[in-house]
Structures are given as C-alpha cells and as structure tokens.
Amino acid sequence: MSKPSLKSYAQLSGLAASDVRAAIRQQHWQSATAGLAPGFVQVNLVVLPEKEASEFHRFCLKNPKPCPLLAMSEVGDPTLPSLGQNIDIRTDLPRYRVFEHGKVIDQPNDITQYWRDDLVAFAIGCSFTFEHSLIEYGIGVRHIEQDIECPLYRTTIQTGQAGRFHGAMVVSMRPMKAADAIRAIQITSRFPGVHGAPVHIGDPALIGIKDITQPDYGNAVSIGADELPVFWACGVTPQAVVEESKPAFCISHFPNHMLVTDKRNTDYSVL
Amino acid sequence: MSKPSLKSYAQLSGLAASDVRAAIRQQHWQSATAGLAPGFVQVNLVVLPEKEASEFHRFCLKNPKPCPLLAMSEVGDPTLPSLGQNIDIRTDLPRYRVFEHGKVIDQPNDITQYWRDDLVAFAIGCSFTFEHSLIEYGIGVRHIEQDIECPLYRTTIQTGQAGRFHGAMVVSMRPMKAADAIRAIQITSRFPGVHGAPVHIGDPALIGIKDITQPDYGNAVSIGADELPVFWACGVTPQAVVEESKPAFCISHFPNHMLVTDKRNTDYSVL
C-alpha cells in the first residue's frame, strides 16, 4: 500500500488539535509534533498489558515528576475520551516504539497491528505545555529558537520502584540566564501535571550527566557562559525504565512524536 | 547615666514581639535581632526628612525587590500603628546608623536625640520572614545553622533611580543544593513583601561579586562543592544608596538589628 503524500509543517501548524490528529491518522505527518496545534496539550504515551499496567500505575504515583499521569484508558480500549474527541491512540501519533523484553523491535507510524484486548494506555504530561507558557512570558527556549529537538539526558537520579518498574530518570534541559531560570521555576511550578518545577539546576555532573554536549535523545543546544543549564523531569523516563525493567511487551511514543489532545495548556495551570 | 544590664538571648527568645520591643526600648538588648520573637515580622528602617522622603517613596515603588515597603509613618510621627501597638521607632531598634551627606556619623542605640518634626519613617520587608518559612519547609539556612549573621554583598545590579536616590543593589546569599534552591525559589515567591524570589543564582561574578568569601556586611558562610549560592535582594540596599546618593540627613537600622513588629510572617504570604 502506497503512503499518502506528507504535508509540510506550514500546512499543519494552523490546524486545530483534532485536525492535526486527523492528518497524523491519515499519515500525512510522521515527524516531531513540537509547535503543532499551539496552545493544546501534547502527551507522552505508554501502553502495557493489564498486569504490568497496574504496576506501572503505581510507578506513576510514586514518580509524579517524570510521570505525571493525565489519563488512562480502559483495558483494551484505544480511546482517551477525557483528553479529546475520537482519539485513537493506535493511529493518532506520528511514530511509536514497540518494545519486547526491553528491546525496541519496531518503530512504526501506526500500532493497529500490535493492538490487543488486554492493553492499557497511559497519557503522561509533556513539557511542551509549560514551554508554551515560558515563551508567553518572554523566556527564550533554546531548542525552539534553534528549531531542533529538546536535548534529553539519562541521569543518576533514581526513580521510586513499583513492582518490576525501576530505573534512572530522564531529564530535559533548557539553558537560561539566572534571572530567567528563577522566573522559569516560578512559571513551571504552576504546571505540576506536566513535570512542574525543575529537578536540577547548574552542574550537570551532580546528576550524572558526563557530557552536556552529548544528549541521549534529541539534539544538543548551545549554552552561554552566563547561562545555567536547567533540568526538568521528562516523560521519556518510562522508555528508559522499560529498557531497564524489561516487561515482555510495551509500546511508547517515539521521543518528541507526541499525541496532540483537545485539552488546553492553560487547563493544567494550578494557579 | 549607667546602662541597664543586658539580657541574654535565652531570656528574650521566648518573648512575644511587644515584650521584645519593650526589652530593646529599655536597652536590655543591643545586638542583632535574628531569632527573636519567632514567627513575627522584622523590618528594615529608613528615616528621611519629608522632602527626600517623597523621592525615596518613589524609589521604593521602582525597586520593590530590595525595598518592599510595608509601612510609612506620618510626618514627624515615630509610630507605625499598622505594624504594631505602641511602636516607637526612635527607641525600639537595638542599634541605628545616622548618616549626614552619605557618611555614617553615629551608630547609637536610640535616636531620640536625632528625631525631628519633619522626619518620615519607612518600614521595609526583611528576609527573616521568608527564612522562617524555609526552615519550616526543611530547607537549611546556612548562617542560621552556623549561628552567624547573614552574608550581604554589594552588586553591580543597578536600582531604578528616583530623584536623587540611585545606586547598586545589596543582596543576601544563602548556599543550597540545587533541589533546595528550586524549592526555596517556590517558597520565597509567595513572599513578595519581603523581597520575594531570588534575583540571582549561581556565578557571583555575573552580578559583580568578586570574592564570595568577603561579604560587605555580615559574615562569610561555607559553600559546599555541590551547592549553588542563591542571592536575594536585601533591605540594606537603601543604606548603600544613601551612601552613594548623599542626602543631607538619614537614619537607618544597623544591619541585622531590625524592628520587631506584631505582624505574623504568614501575613505576608500571598498564597
């Protein structure tokens, strides 16, 4: 079957969230979702069989900073009605990763063929939500300014274990001058549902990052001599945890290729 | 006239705010006020003749982080009824500094002899208020742990000029691990009336501090290799501004020797 022609970012960027999802479902868009449907919440995805799902649910409760849980599907149900009309998590993300025993076995644009009646989907908050707010408040977000993907790093910060799920936290990094970093801490503190305040600021070595110029996911960004790296817990953490904890089966979004929902970013501001 | 015998900290530390003021008025206490009347707000003092007072009032409006104005006296009136019963700012601070043309000419324990009918008193919020909250939240405040005075530094951060009043900001510094610094930014953001969130974090040189081990006022504190210095705007700023702006006459509190009021620290939390 031949694929439909892909659309440009310009064609999609003005669309409402539901139209962006429709374009992705029709495979008109297979790239990162940053900047699409501005103002609307994008989420990280984790899909697990029911038994592991209950352990992972506890893992989210224990680790609200990397895994702020916004919604969960019924068993075998690929919809997430609380996040948007007609969401089908099997088709509505541009790219996925399929894991068996902690190893990536496929990175498809659609997971219909992998769907099973015992699967449960978890929608986890994403920092895109607070980035929108940072920019509104006049704080530059370097990877957006440089039009590249956000740099993500594995750290030595250990998550709280729940059942089989354990492992190190993944963080995103945004370099800022001190005054902007302080303001960014205030702004992101209002968004506990999308990682909230940073988990670290300053020396990367203190959280086990040996080389800040070599992110584990995404792209490296420049850091000025008068800037501090500021680190937020990241929704890619579950993928690192799955690689370490090796459940028999798991599906996630492909990093930076998120589910676009009908919720507004402002819905997740607690103040 | 012989002075009454001075009391010990232990004798005063359990007293209510009004009793602490009474002991200070009777010159039973002539030292720093940190830790006295815990839970009650202490304030910085600036006293100026009416004409300069109106300029200084505008200076406070322009510089709310170093000069958060909590109360102002009527012209010639040494009371501050909105801050406490029977406050007499001529006698109720343990030590003062008297300036003429920007030079300190006296550091008395009582300013009754200097009081004039044209003087106006300004009560400016003090970081003691948020320190109380930091400790309540389990965040160590180094100079309190070390039982010394808070280190204060002149910076190259310029205040906004109003009339004759201009000059560089003075900051207080508390070293913290990154996670505590992030939490401290959240906590102090709730207290805009007592300097609010920090003005800087990290490299002292970026705000013109050449040697962090040599504070301009107070005492040096140790900084761990895994800690960041965190800097808050300080109510000693007006004293540095008076030294630079050289009004004919001014009285201030002696650094760290504050007015103890009847207001509760919690009265100044906006959330």
Coordinates of C-alpha atoms in Angstrom, one line a residue:
Chain A
M1 CA 0.0 0.0 0.0
S2 CA 1.5 3.4 -1.0
K3 CA 1.6 6.1 1.6
P4 CA -0.3 9.3 1.2
S5 CA 2.0 12.4 0.5
L6 CA 3.3 14.0 3.6
K7 CA 2.2 17.6 4.4
S8 CA 4.5 20.4 5.4
Y9 CA 4.7 21.9 8.8
A10 CA 3.2 25.1 7.4
Q11 CA 0.1 23.2 6.2
L12 CA -0.4 21.7 9.7
S13 CA 0.6 24.4 12.0
G14 CA -2.5 26.4 11.7
L15 CA -4.9 23.5 12.3
A16 CA -7.0 22.7 15.4
A17 CA -5.9 19.8 17.6
S18 CA -8.5 17.4 16.1
D19 CA -7.5 18.3 12.6
V20 CA -3.8 17.7 13.4
R21 CA -4.8 14.3 14.8
A22 CA -6.8 13.5 11.6
A23 CA -3.8 14.4 9.4
I24 CA -1.5 12.2 11.5
R25 CA -4.0 9.4 11.5
Q26 CA -4.0 9.6 7.6
Q27 CA -0.2 9.5 7.8
H28 CA 0.1 13.0 6.3
W29 CA 2.6 13.8 9.2
Q30 CA 5.3 11.4 10.5
S31 CA 7.7 13.9 12.2
A32 CA 8.0 15.5 15.6
T33 CA 4.9 17.3 16.9
A34 CA 6.5 20.4 18.6
G35 CA 4.7 23.5 17.5
L36 CA 1.6 21.8 16.1
A37 CA -1.8 22.9 17.4
P38 CA -0.3 25.7 19.5
G39 CA -2.0 26.1 22.9
F40 CA -3.1 22.4 23.0
V41 CA -1.6 19.8 25.3
Q42 CA 0.6 17.1 23.9
V43 CA 1.2 13.9 25.9
N44 CA 3.7 11.1 26.2
L45 CA 2.3 7.6 25.6
V46 CA 3.0 4.3 27.4
V47 CA 1.0 1.1 26.6
L48 CA 1.3 -2.0 28.7
P49 CA -0.7 -5.3 29.2
E50 CA -3.1 -5.1 32.1
K51 CA -1.0 -6.9 34.6
E52 CA 2.1 -4.7 34.1
A53 CA -0.2 -1.7 33.7
S54 CA -1.3 -1.9 37.4
E55 CA 2.4 -1.9 38.4
F56 CA 3.1 1.0 36.1
H57 CA 0.1 2.9 37.5
R58 CA 1.8 2.6 40.9
F59 CA 5.1 3.7 39.3
C60 CA 3.4 6.9 38.1
L61 CA 2.0 7.6 41.6
K62 CA 5.5 7.2 43.0
N63 CA 7.1 9.3 40.4
P64 CA 4.9 12.3 39.6
K65 CA 7.6 14.5 38.3
P66 CA 8.8 12.3 35.4
C67 CA 5.4 10.5 35.1
P68 CA 2.5 13.0 35.7
L69 CA -0.4 10.8 34.7
L70 CA -3.1 12.8 32.9
A71 CA -5.3 9.9 31.7
M72 CA -5.5 6.1 31.4
S73 CA -7.6 4.0 29.0
E74 CA -10.0 1.2 29.9
V75 CA -8.5 -2.2 29.3
G76 CA -8.4 -2.9 25.6
D77 CA -9.9 0.5 24.7
P78 CA -7.7 2.6 22.5
T79 CA -9.6 5.8 23.2
L80 CA -8.9 8.5 25.8
P81 CA -12.2 10.5 25.9
S82 CA -11.1 12.7 28.8
L83 CA -8.3 14.1 26.5
G84 CA -10.2 14.6 23.3
Q85 CA -12.9 13.5 20.9
N86 CA -12.3 10.4 18.8
I87 CA -8.7 9.9 20.0
D88 CA -7.4 6.6 18.8
I89 CA -4.0 6.0 20.3
R90 CA -3.3 3.3 17.7
T91 CA -3.2 5.7 14.9
D92 CA -3.0 9.3 16.2
L93 CA 0.7 9.6 17.0
P94 CA 3.1 10.1 14.1
R95 CA 5.6 7.4 15.3
Y96 CA 5.8 4.8 18.0
R97 CA 8.3 2.4 19.6
V98 CA 7.4 -1.2 20.2
F99 CA 9.4 -3.0 22.9
E100 CA 9.8 -6.7 23.7
H101 CA 11.7 -7.6 26.9
G102 CA 13.1 -4.0 27.0
K103 CA 14.4 -4.1 23.4
V104 CA 13.0 -1.9 20.6
I105 CA 11.6 -4.3 17.9
D106 CA 9.8 -1.8 15.7
Q107 CA 9.3 2.0 15.3
P108 CA 6.1 2.1 13.2
N109 CA 3.8 5.0 12.3
D110 CA 0.7 3.1 13.4
I111 CA 0.3 0.4 16.0
T112 CA -3.0 -1.1 14.9
Q113 CA -1.3 -4.5 14.1
Y114 CA 0.1 -4.6 17.7
W115 CA -3.1 -3.7 19.5
R116 CA -4.5 -6.3 21.9
D117 CA -7.6 -6.7 24.1
D118 CA -5.5 -6.6 27.3
L119 CA -3.6 -3.4 26.6
V120 CA -3.9 -0.2 28.7
A121 CA -2.7 3.2 27.5
F122 CA -1.2 5.8 29.8
A123 CA -1.1 9.5 28.8
I124 CA 1.7 11.3 30.6
G125 CA 2.1 15.1 30.7
C126 CA 4.8 16.7 28.4
S127 CA 6.9 19.8 28.9
F128 CA 5.6 21.3 25.6
T129 CA 2.8 22.6 27.8
F130 CA 5.0 24.7 30.0
E131 CA 7.3 25.7 27.1
H132 CA 4.2 27.5 25.6
S133 CA 3.9 29.4 28.9
L134 CA 7.6 30.2 29.1
I135 CA 7.5 31.7 25.7
E136 CA 4.4 33.7 26.5
Y137 CA 6.2 35.2 29.5
G138 CA 9.1 36.2 27.3
I139 CA 11.6 33.5 28.3
G140 CA 13.5 32.0 25.4
V141 CA 13.5 28.2 24.9
R142 CA 16.8 27.5 23.2
H143 CA 15.9 24.4 21.2
I144 CA 12.8 26.1 19.9
E145 CA 14.9 29.2 18.9
Q146 CA 17.3 26.8 17.2
D147 CA 14.5 24.8 15.6
I148 CA 15.8 21.5 16.8
E149 CA 14.6 18.8 19.2
C150 CA 14.9 19.3 23.0
P151 CA 18.0 17.7 24.4
L152 CA 17.2 14.8 26.8
Y153 CA 19.7 13.1 29.2
R154 CA 19.7 9.9 31.2
T155 CA 20.7 10.8 34.8
T156 CA 21.7 9.0 38.0
I157 CA 18.6 10.3 39.8
Q158 CA 16.8 7.0 40.7
T159 CA 13.0 6.8 40.3
G160 CA 11.0 5.1 43.0
Q161 CA 10.5 1.4 42.2
A162 CA 7.0 -0.1 41.8
G163 CA 6.8 -3.8 41.0
R164 CA 9.2 -4.5 38.2
F165 CA 9.5 -0.9 37.2
H166 CA 12.7 0.8 38.2
G167 CA 15.5 2.8 36.7
A168 CA 17.0 6.2 36.3
M169 CA 15.2 9.5 35.4
V170 CA 15.5 11.1 32.0
V171 CA 15.6 14.9 32.1
S172 CA 15.1 17.7 29.5
M173 CA 17.5 20.6 29.6
R174 CA 17.0 24.3 28.8
P175 CA 19.8 26.8 29.3
M176 CA 18.9 30.2 30.7
K177 CA 20.4 33.2 32.4
A178 CA 19.9 33.1 36.2
A179 CA 17.0 35.7 36.3
D180 CA 15.1 33.7 33.5
A181 CA 15.8 30.5 35.3
I182 CA 14.3 31.9 38.5
R183 CA 11.2 33.1 36.6
A184 CA 11.0 29.7 34.7
I185 CA 11.0 27.9 38.1
Q186 CA 8.0 30.1 39.2
I187 CA 6.1 29.6 35.9
T188 CA 6.7 25.8 35.7
S189 CA 5.7 25.4 39.4
R190 CA 2.2 26.2 38.3
F191 CA 2.1 23.1 36.0
P192 CA 2.6 20.0 38.2
G193 CA 0.7 18.0 35.6
V194 CA 3.4 18.5 33.0
H195 CA 6.5 17.9 35.1
G196 CA 6.2 21.0 37.2
A197 CA 9.3 22.8 38.6
P198 CA 12.8 21.7 37.6
V199 CA 14.6 18.8 39.3
H200 CA 18.0 20.3 39.0
I201 CA 19.9 23.5 38.1
G202 CA 23.6 24.0 37.5
D203 CA 26.4 21.4 37.4
P204 CA 25.3 18.5 35.1
A205 CA 27.8 16.2 36.8
L206 CA 25.8 16.3 40.0
I207 CA 23.0 14.3 38.4
G208 CA 25.4 12.0 36.5
I209 CA 25.5 13.8 33.1
K210 CA 29.1 13.5 32.0
D211 CA 28.9 15.5 28.7
I212 CA 26.2 18.1 28.3
T213 CA 27.1 18.4 24.6
Q214 CA 26.0 14.7 24.1
P215 CA 22.3 14.3 24.9
D216 CA 20.9 10.7 25.0
Y217 CA 17.9 11.8 23.0
G218 CA 17.1 14.9 20.9
N219 CA 19.7 17.5 19.9
A220 CA 22.5 19.4 21.7
V221 CA 21.9 23.1 22.2
S222 CA 24.4 25.9 22.8
I223 CA 24.8 27.1 26.4
G224 CA 26.2 30.7 27.0
A225 CA 28.9 31.4 29.5
D226 CA 26.4 33.5 31.5
E227 CA 23.8 30.7 31.5
L228 CA 22.8 27.8 33.8
P229 CA 21.5 24.5 32.4
V230 CA 18.0 24.0 33.9
F231 CA 16.8 20.4 34.1
W232 CA 13.2 19.1 34.2
A233 CA 12.0 15.6 34.7
C234 CA 11.0 14.1 31.3
G235 CA 8.2 11.8 30.0
V236 CA 10.8 9.8 28.2
T237 CA 11.7 8.3 31.6
P238 CA 9.3 5.4 31.2
Q239 CA 11.1 4.3 28.0
A240 CA 14.4 4.2 29.8
V241 CA 12.6 2.4 32.7
V242 CA 11.1 -0.1 30.2
E243 CA 14.6 -0.8 28.7
E244 CA 15.9 -1.5 32.2
S245 CA 12.9 -3.3 33.7
K246 CA 12.3 -5.4 30.5
P247 CA 8.5 -6.1 30.6
A248 CA 7.5 -8.7 28.0
F249 CA 5.7 -6.1 25.9
C250 CA 5.3 -2.3 25.8
I251 CA 4.6 0.4 23.3
S252 CA 5.5 4.1 23.7
H253 CA 5.5 7.2 21.6
F254 CA 8.7 7.8 19.6
P255 CA 10.6 10.6 21.5
N256 CA 9.2 14.1 20.5
H257 CA 6.4 12.5 18.5
M258 CA 3.5 13.1 20.8
L259 CA -0.3 12.7 21.0
V260 CA -2.0 16.0 20.4
T261 CA -5.0 16.4 22.6
D262 CA -8.0 18.7 22.8
K263 CA -7.1 20.0 26.3
R264 CA -5.7 23.5 26.5
N265 CA -2.3 24.1 28.1
T266 CA -4.0 26.5 30.5
D267 CA -6.2 23.7 31.8
Y268 CA -3.1 22.3 33.6
S269 CA -2.1 25.6 35.3
V270 CA -2.9 25.2 39.0
L271 CA -2.7 29.0 39.7
Chain B
M1 CA 23.7 57.6 83.0
S2 CA 24.6 53.9 83.6
K3 CA 23.0 51.4 81.2
P4 CA 20.7 48.7 82.4
S5 CA 22.3 45.2 82.3
L6 CA 21.9 43.5 79.0
K7 CA 19.8 40.3 78.8
S8 CA 20.8 37.0 77.2
Y9 CA 19.3 35.7 74.0
A10 CA 17.7 32.9 76.0
Q11 CA 15.9 35.4 78.2
L12 CA 14.5 37.2 75.2
S13 CA 13.9 34.4 72.7
G14 CA 10.7 33.2 74.3
L15 CA 9.0 36.6 74.5
A16 CA 6.2 38.0 72.4
A17 CA 7.0 40.7 69.9
S18 CA 5.8 43.5 72.1
D19 CA 7.8 42.3 75.0
V20 CA 11.0 42.0 72.8
R21 CA 10.4 45.6 71.7
A22 CA 10.0 46.7 75.4
A23 CA 13.2 45.0 76.3
I24 CA 15.0 46.7 73.4
R25 CA 13.5 50.1 74.4
Q26 CA 14.8 49.7 77.9
Q27 CA 18.2 48.9 76.3
H28 CA 18.3 45.3 77.6
W29 CA 19.2 44.1 74.1
Q30 CA 21.6 45.9 71.8
S31 CA 22.5 43.0 69.4
A32 CA 21.2 41.5 66.2
T33 CA 17.6 40.5 66.3
A34 CA 17.6 37.3 64.2
G35 CA 15.6 34.6 66.1
L36 CA 13.9 36.9 68.5
A37 CA 10.0 36.7 68.6
P38 CA 10.0 33.8 66.2
G39 CA 7.1 33.9 63.7
F40 CA 6.8 37.7 63.9
V41 CA 7.9 40.1 61.1
Q42 CA 11.1 42.1 61.5
V43 CA 11.6 45.1 59.2
N44 CA 14.4 47.3 57.9
L45 CA 14.2 51.0 58.7
V46 CA 14.9 54.2 56.7
V47 CA 14.2 57.6 58.1
L48 CA 14.3 60.7 55.9
P49 CA 13.2 64.4 56.0
E50 CA 9.8 64.9 54.3
K51 CA 11.2 66.3 51.0
E52 CA 13.7 63.4 50.5
A53 CA 11.0 61.1 51.8
S54 CA 8.8 61.6 48.8
E55 CA 11.7 60.9 46.5
F56 CA 12.5 57.8 48.5
H57 CA 8.9 56.7 48.4
R58 CA 9.1 56.7 44.6
F59 CA 12.4 54.8 44.8
C60 CA 10.6 52.0 46.8
L61 CA 7.9 51.9 44.1
K62 CA 10.6 51.5 41.4
N63 CA 12.6 48.9 43.4
P64 CA 10.1 46.5 45.0
K65 CA 12.6 43.7 45.3
P66 CA 15.2 45.4 47.5
C67 CA 12.7 47.9 49.0
P68 CA 9.3 46.2 49.6
L69 CA 7.6 49.0 51.5
L70 CA 5.4 47.6 54.3
A71 CA 4.5 50.8 56.2
M72 CA 5.3 54.5 56.3
S73 CA 4.9 56.9 59.2
E74 CA 3.0 60.2 59.2
V75 CA 5.4 63.2 59.0
G76 CA 7.1 63.7 62.4
D77 CA 5.2 60.7 63.9
P78 CA 7.6 58.0 65.2
T79 CA 4.8 55.4 65.5
L80 CA 3.9 52.7 62.9
P81 CA 0.4 51.6 64.1
S82 CA -0.2 49.3 61.2
L83 CA 2.8 47.2 62.2
G84 CA 2.2 47.0 66.0
Q85 CA 0.9 48.5 69.2
N86 CA 3.0 51.4 70.7
I87 CA 5.9 51.0 68.3
D88 CA 8.3 53.9 68.7
I89 CA 10.9 53.7 66.0
R90 CA 13.1 56.1 68.0
T91 CA 13.8 53.6 70.7
D92 CA 12.5 50.2 69.6
L93 CA 15.5 49.0 67.5
P94 CA 18.7 47.8 69.2
R95 CA 21.0 49.9 67.1
Y96 CA 20.8 52.6 64.4
R97 CA 23.1 54.3 61.8
V98 CA 22.9 58.1 61.4
F99 CA 24.1 59.5 58.1
E100 CA 25.0 63.0 57.1
H101 CA 25.7 63.6 53.4
G102 CA 26.1 59.8 52.9
K103 CA 28.6 59.4 55.8
V104 CA 27.8 57.5 59.0
I105 CA 28.2 60.0 61.8
D106 CA 26.8 57.9 64.7
Q107 CA 25.7 54.3 65.4
P108 CA 23.6 54.8 68.6
N109 CA 21.2 52.5 70.4
D110 CA 18.5 55.2 70.5
I111 CA 17.7 58.0 68.1
T112 CA 15.5 60.2 70.3
Q113 CA 18.1 63.0 70.2
Y114 CA 18.1 62.9 66.4
W115 CA 14.3 62.9 66.0
R116 CA 12.7 65.9 64.2
D117 CA 9.2 67.0 63.3
D118 CA 9.9 66.7 59.6
L119 CA 11.1 63.1 59.6
V120 CA 9.3 60.2 57.9
A121 CA 10.0 56.5 58.7
F122 CA 9.9 53.7 56.2
A123 CA 9.5 50.1 57.2
I124 CA 10.9 47.8 54.6
G125 CA 10.4 44.0 54.5
C126 CA 13.2 41.8 55.6
S127 CA 14.3 38.3 54.6
F128 CA 14.0 37.0 58.1
T129 CA 10.3 36.5 57.3
F130 CA 10.9 34.0 54.5
E131 CA 13.8 32.3 56.3
H132 CA 11.3 31.3 58.9
S133 CA 9.3 29.7 56.1
L134 CA 12.3 28.0 54.5
I135 CA 13.2 26.4 57.8
E136 CA 9.6 25.2 58.3
Y137 CA 9.8 23.5 55.0
G138 CA 13.0 21.7 56.0
I139 CA 15.5 23.9 54.0
G140 CA 18.6 24.7 55.9
V141 CA 19.7 28.3 56.1
R142 CA 23.4 28.2 56.5
H143 CA 24.1 31.4 58.5
I144 CA 21.4 30.3 61.0
E145 CA 22.9 26.8 61.2
Q146 CA 26.3 28.4 61.8
D147 CA 24.8 31.0 64.2
I148 CA 26.3 34.0 62.5
E149 CA 25.0 37.0 60.6
C150 CA 23.7 36.6 57.0
P151 CA 26.4 37.5 54.4
L152 CA 25.4 40.6 52.3
Y153 CA 27.1 41.8 49.2
R154 CA 27.1 45.0 47.1
T155 CA 26.5 44.1 43.5
T156 CA 26.6 45.7 40.0
I157 CA 22.8 45.3 39.7
Q158 CA 21.6 48.9 39.4
T159 CA 18.5 50.0 41.1
G160 CA 16.0 52.2 39.3
Q161 CA 16.7 55.9 40.0
A162 CA 14.1 58.1 41.7
G163 CA 15.1 61.8 42.3
R164 CA 18.5 61.8 44.0
F165 CA 18.3 58.1 45.0
H166 CA 20.3 55.8 42.9
G167 CA 23.0 53.1 43.4
A168 CA 23.7 49.4 43.3
M169 CA 21.6 46.7 44.9
V170 CA 22.8 44.8 48.0
V171 CA 21.9 41.1 48.1
S172 CA 21.9 38.4 50.8
M173 CA 23.2 35.0 50.0
R174 CA 22.2 31.5 51.1
P175 CA 24.1 28.5 49.7
M176 CA 21.9 25.5 48.8
K177 CA 21.9 22.2 46.9
A178 CA 20.0 22.6 43.6
A179 CA 16.9 20.8 44.7
D180 CA 16.6 23.0 47.8
A181 CA 17.3 26.1 45.7
I182 CA 14.4 25.3 43.4
R183 CA 12.1 24.7 46.4
A184 CA 13.4 28.0 48.0
I185 CA 12.5 29.9 44.9
Q186 CA 9.0 28.5 45.1
I187 CA 8.6 29.3 48.8
T188 CA 10.1 32.8 48.6
S189 CA 8.0 33.6 45.6
R190 CA 5.0 33.6 47.9
F191 CA 6.5 36.5 49.9
P192 CA 6.8 39.5 47.6
G193 CA 6.5 41.8 50.6
V194 CA 9.8 40.5 52.0
H195 CA 12.0 40.5 48.8
G196 CA 10.2 37.6 47.1
A197 CA 12.1 35.3 44.8
P198 CA 15.9 35.5 44.4
V199 CA 17.4 37.9 42.0
H200 CA 20.3 35.7 41.1
I201 CA 21.6 32.1 41.4
G202 CA 25.0 30.7 40.5
D203 CA 28.1 32.5 39.4
P204 CA 28.6 35.5 41.8
A205 CA 30.9 37.3 39.2
L206 CA 27.8 37.8 37.0
I207 CA 26.4 40.3 39.5
G208 CA 29.8 41.9 40.3
I209 CA 30.7 39.9 43.4
K210 CA 34.5 39.4 43.1
D211 CA 35.1 37.3 46.2
I212 CA 32.2 35.4 47.8
T213 CA 34.3 34.8 50.9
Q214 CA 34.4 38.5 51.6
P215 CA 30.8 39.8 52.2
D216 CA 30.4 43.6 52.5
Y217 CA 28.2 43.2 55.6
G218 CA 27.5 40.2 57.9
N219 CA 29.7 37.1 58.0
A220 CA 31.0 34.7 55.3
V221 CA 29.4 31.2 55.3
S222 CA 30.7 27.9 53.9
I223 CA 29.6 26.8 50.4
G224 CA 29.7 23.1 49.5
A225 CA 31.1 21.9 46.2
D226 CA 27.6 20.6 45.4
E227 CA 25.8 23.9 46.3
L228 CA 24.8 27.0 44.4
P229 CA 24.9 30.4 46.0
V230 CA 21.4 31.9 45.9
F231 CA 21.0 35.7 46.1
W232 CA 18.0 37.7 47.3
A233 CA 17.6 41.5 47.1
C234 CA 18.3 42.9 50.6
G235 CA 16.8 45.7 52.7
V236 CA 20.3 47.1 53.3
T237 CA 20.2 48.4 49.7
P238 CA 18.8 51.8 50.9
Q239 CA 21.9 52.2 53.1
A240 CA 24.2 51.7 50.1
V241 CA 22.0 54.0 48.1
V242 CA 22.2 56.7 50.8
E243 CA 26.0 56.4 50.9
E244 CA 26.0 57.0 47.1
S245 CA 23.2 59.5 46.8
K246 CA 24.3 61.6 49.9
P247 CA 21.0 63.1 51.2
A248 CA 21.8 65.7 53.9
F249 CA 20.3 63.5 56.6
C250 CA 19.2 59.9 57.0
I251 CA 18.8 57.3 59.8
S252 CA 18.6 53.6 59.2
H253 CA 18.7 50.5 61.3
F254 CA 22.2 49.0 61.9
P255 CA 22.4 45.9 59.6
N256 CA 20.8 42.9 61.1
H257 CA 19.4 45.0 64.0
M258 CA 15.8 45.2 63.0
L259 CA 12.5 46.5 64.2
V260 CA 10.4 43.6 65.6
T261 CA 6.7 44.1 64.7
D262 CA 3.4 42.5 65.8
K263 CA 2.7 41.2 62.3
R264 CA 3.0 37.5 61.6
N265 CA 5.3 36.2 58.9
T266 CA 2.3 34.3 57.5
D267 CA 0.5 37.7 57.0
Y268 CA 2.9 38.3 54.1
S269 CA 2.4 35.0 52.2
V270 CA 0.3 35.8 49.1
L271 CA -0.6 32.1 48.6

